PDB file of C-alpha atoms in Angstrom:
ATOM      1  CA  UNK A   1     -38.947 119.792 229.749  1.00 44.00           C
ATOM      2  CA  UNK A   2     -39.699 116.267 229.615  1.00 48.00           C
ATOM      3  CA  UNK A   3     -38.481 114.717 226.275  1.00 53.00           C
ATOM      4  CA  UNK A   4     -38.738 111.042 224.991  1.00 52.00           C
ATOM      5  CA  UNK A   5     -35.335 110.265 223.291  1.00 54.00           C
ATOM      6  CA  UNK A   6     -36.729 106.545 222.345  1.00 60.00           C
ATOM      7  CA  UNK A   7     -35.223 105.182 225.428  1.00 66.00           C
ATOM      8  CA  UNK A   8     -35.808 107.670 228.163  1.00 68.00           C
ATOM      9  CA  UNK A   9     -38.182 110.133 229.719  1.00 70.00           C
ATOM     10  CA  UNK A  10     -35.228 113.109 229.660  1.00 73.00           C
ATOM     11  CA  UNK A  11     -35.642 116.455 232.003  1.00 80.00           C
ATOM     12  CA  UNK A  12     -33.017 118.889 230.838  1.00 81.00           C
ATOM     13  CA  UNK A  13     -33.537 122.465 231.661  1.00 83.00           C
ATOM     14  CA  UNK A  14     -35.037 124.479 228.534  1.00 83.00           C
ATOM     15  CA  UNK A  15     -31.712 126.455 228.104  1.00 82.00           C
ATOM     16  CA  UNK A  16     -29.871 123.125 226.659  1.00 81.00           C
ATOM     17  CA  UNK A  17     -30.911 120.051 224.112  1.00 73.00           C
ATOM     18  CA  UNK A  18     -32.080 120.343 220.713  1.00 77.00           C
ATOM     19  CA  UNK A  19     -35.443 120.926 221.242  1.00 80.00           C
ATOM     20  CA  UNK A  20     -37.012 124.255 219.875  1.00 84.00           C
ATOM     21  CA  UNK A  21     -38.758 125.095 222.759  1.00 84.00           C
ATOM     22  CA  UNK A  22     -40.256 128.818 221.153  1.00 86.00           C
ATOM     23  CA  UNK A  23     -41.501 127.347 217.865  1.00 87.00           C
ATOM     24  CA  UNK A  24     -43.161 124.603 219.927  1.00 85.00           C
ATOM     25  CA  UNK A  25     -44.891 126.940 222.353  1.00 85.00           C
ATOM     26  CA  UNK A  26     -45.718 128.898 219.583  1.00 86.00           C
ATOM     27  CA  UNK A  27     -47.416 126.539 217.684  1.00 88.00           C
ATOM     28  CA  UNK A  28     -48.939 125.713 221.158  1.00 86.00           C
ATOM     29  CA  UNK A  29     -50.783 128.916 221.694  1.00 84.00           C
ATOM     30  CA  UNK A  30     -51.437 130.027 218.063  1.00 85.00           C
ATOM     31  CA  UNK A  31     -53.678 126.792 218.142  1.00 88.00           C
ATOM     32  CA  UNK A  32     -55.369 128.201 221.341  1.00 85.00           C
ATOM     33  CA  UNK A  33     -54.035 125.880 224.302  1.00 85.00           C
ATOM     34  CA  UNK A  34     -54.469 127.965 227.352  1.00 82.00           C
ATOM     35  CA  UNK A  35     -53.898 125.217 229.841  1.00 84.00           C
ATOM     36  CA  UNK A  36     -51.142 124.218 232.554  1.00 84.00           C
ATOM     37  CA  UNK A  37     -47.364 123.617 231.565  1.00 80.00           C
ATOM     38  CA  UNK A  38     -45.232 122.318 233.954  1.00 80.00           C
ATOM     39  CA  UNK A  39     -40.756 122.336 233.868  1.00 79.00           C
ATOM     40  CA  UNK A  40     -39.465 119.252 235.125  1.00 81.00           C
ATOM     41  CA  UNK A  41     -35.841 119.612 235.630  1.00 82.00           C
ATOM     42  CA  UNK A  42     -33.654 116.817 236.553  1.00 84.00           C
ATOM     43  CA  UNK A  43     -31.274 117.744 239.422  1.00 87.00           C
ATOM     44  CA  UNK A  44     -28.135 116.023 237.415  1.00 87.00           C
ATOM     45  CA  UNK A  45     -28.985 117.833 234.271  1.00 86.00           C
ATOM     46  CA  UNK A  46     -29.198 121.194 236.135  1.00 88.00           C
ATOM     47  CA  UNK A  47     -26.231 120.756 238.261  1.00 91.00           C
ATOM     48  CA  UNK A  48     -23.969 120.335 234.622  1.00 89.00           C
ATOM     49  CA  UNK A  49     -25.241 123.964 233.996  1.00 89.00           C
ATOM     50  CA  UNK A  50     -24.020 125.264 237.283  1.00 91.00           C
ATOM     51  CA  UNK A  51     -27.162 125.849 240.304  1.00 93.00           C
ATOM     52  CA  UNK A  52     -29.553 123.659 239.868  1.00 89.00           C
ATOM     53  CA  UNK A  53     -31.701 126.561 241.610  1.00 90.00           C
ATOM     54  CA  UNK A  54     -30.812 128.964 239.476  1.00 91.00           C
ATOM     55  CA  UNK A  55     -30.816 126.570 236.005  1.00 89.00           C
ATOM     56  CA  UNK A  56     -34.543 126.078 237.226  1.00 88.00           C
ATOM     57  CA  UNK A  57     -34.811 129.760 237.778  1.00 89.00           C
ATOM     58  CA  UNK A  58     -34.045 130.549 234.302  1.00 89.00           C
ATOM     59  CA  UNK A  59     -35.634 127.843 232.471  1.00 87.00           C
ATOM     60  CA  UNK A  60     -38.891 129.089 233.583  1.00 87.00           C
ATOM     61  CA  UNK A  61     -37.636 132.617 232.664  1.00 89.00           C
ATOM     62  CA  UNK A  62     -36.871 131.417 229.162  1.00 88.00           C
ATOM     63  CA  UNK A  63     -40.861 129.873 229.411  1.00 86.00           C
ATOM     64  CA  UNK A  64     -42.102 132.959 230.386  1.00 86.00           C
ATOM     65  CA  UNK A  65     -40.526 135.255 227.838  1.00 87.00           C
ATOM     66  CA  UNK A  66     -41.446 132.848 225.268  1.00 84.00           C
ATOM     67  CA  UNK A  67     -44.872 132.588 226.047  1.00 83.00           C
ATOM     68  CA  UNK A  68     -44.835 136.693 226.746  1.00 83.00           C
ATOM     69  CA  UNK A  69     -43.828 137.103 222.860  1.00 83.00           C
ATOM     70  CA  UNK A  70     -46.285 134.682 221.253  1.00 79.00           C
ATOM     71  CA  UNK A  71     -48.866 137.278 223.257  1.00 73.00           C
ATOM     72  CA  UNK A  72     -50.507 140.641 221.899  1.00 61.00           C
ATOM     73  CA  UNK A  73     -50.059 143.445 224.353  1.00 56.00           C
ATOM     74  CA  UNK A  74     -53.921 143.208 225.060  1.00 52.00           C
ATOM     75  CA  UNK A  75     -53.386 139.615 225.673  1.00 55.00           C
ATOM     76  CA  UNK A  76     -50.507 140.337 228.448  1.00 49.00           C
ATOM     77  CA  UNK A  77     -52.573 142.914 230.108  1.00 49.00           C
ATOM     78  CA  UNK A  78     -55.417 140.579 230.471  1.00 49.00           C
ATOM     79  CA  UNK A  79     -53.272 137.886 231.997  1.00 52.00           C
ATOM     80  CA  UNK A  80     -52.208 140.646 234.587  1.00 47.00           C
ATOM     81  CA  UNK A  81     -52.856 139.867 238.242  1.00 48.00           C
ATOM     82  CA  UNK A  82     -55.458 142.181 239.256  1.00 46.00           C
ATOM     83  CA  UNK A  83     -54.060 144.702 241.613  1.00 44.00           C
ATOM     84  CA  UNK A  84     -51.362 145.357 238.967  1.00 45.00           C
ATOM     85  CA  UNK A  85     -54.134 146.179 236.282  1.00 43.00           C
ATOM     86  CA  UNK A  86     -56.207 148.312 238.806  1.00 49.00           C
ATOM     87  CA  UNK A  87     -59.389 146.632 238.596  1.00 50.00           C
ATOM     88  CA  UNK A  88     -60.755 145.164 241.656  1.00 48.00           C
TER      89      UNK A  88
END
């Protein structure tokens, strides 16, 4: 969660800061972007959150429940691996 405070390129994990991470993502995908995102967590940052591993773990939990409720169910089933939808 790369974020340029006017002096540096910060990396906290998505659970802290000031940033409104689900109004941005929203705003994201209602305007159709479909591409890559990527969570760049700085090992300090993590670490003042407890394990790093597991602040990383659940910042891209928070992404993906964010990104799961900006979808229609329709939209989630598509975006399904395909052994879980059945379709081969």
């Amino acid at each position: 969660s790369g974020v340029y405070d006017g002096h540096n390129d910060v990396h906290f994990p998505l659970q802290s800061g000031g940033v409104s991470w689900p109004a941005m993502l929203s705003s994201l995908l209602r305007r159709g972007y479909d591409g890559a995102m990527t969570v760049e967590v700085r090992y300090r940052y993590a670490r003042t959150l407890g394990d790093p591993w597991t602040v990383l773990a659940e910042s891209l939990a928070l992404l993906g429940s964010w990104i799961a409720a900006e979808r229609s169910p329709a939209d989630r089933l598509v975006s399904l691996p395909h052994a879980v939808r059945g379709d081969n």
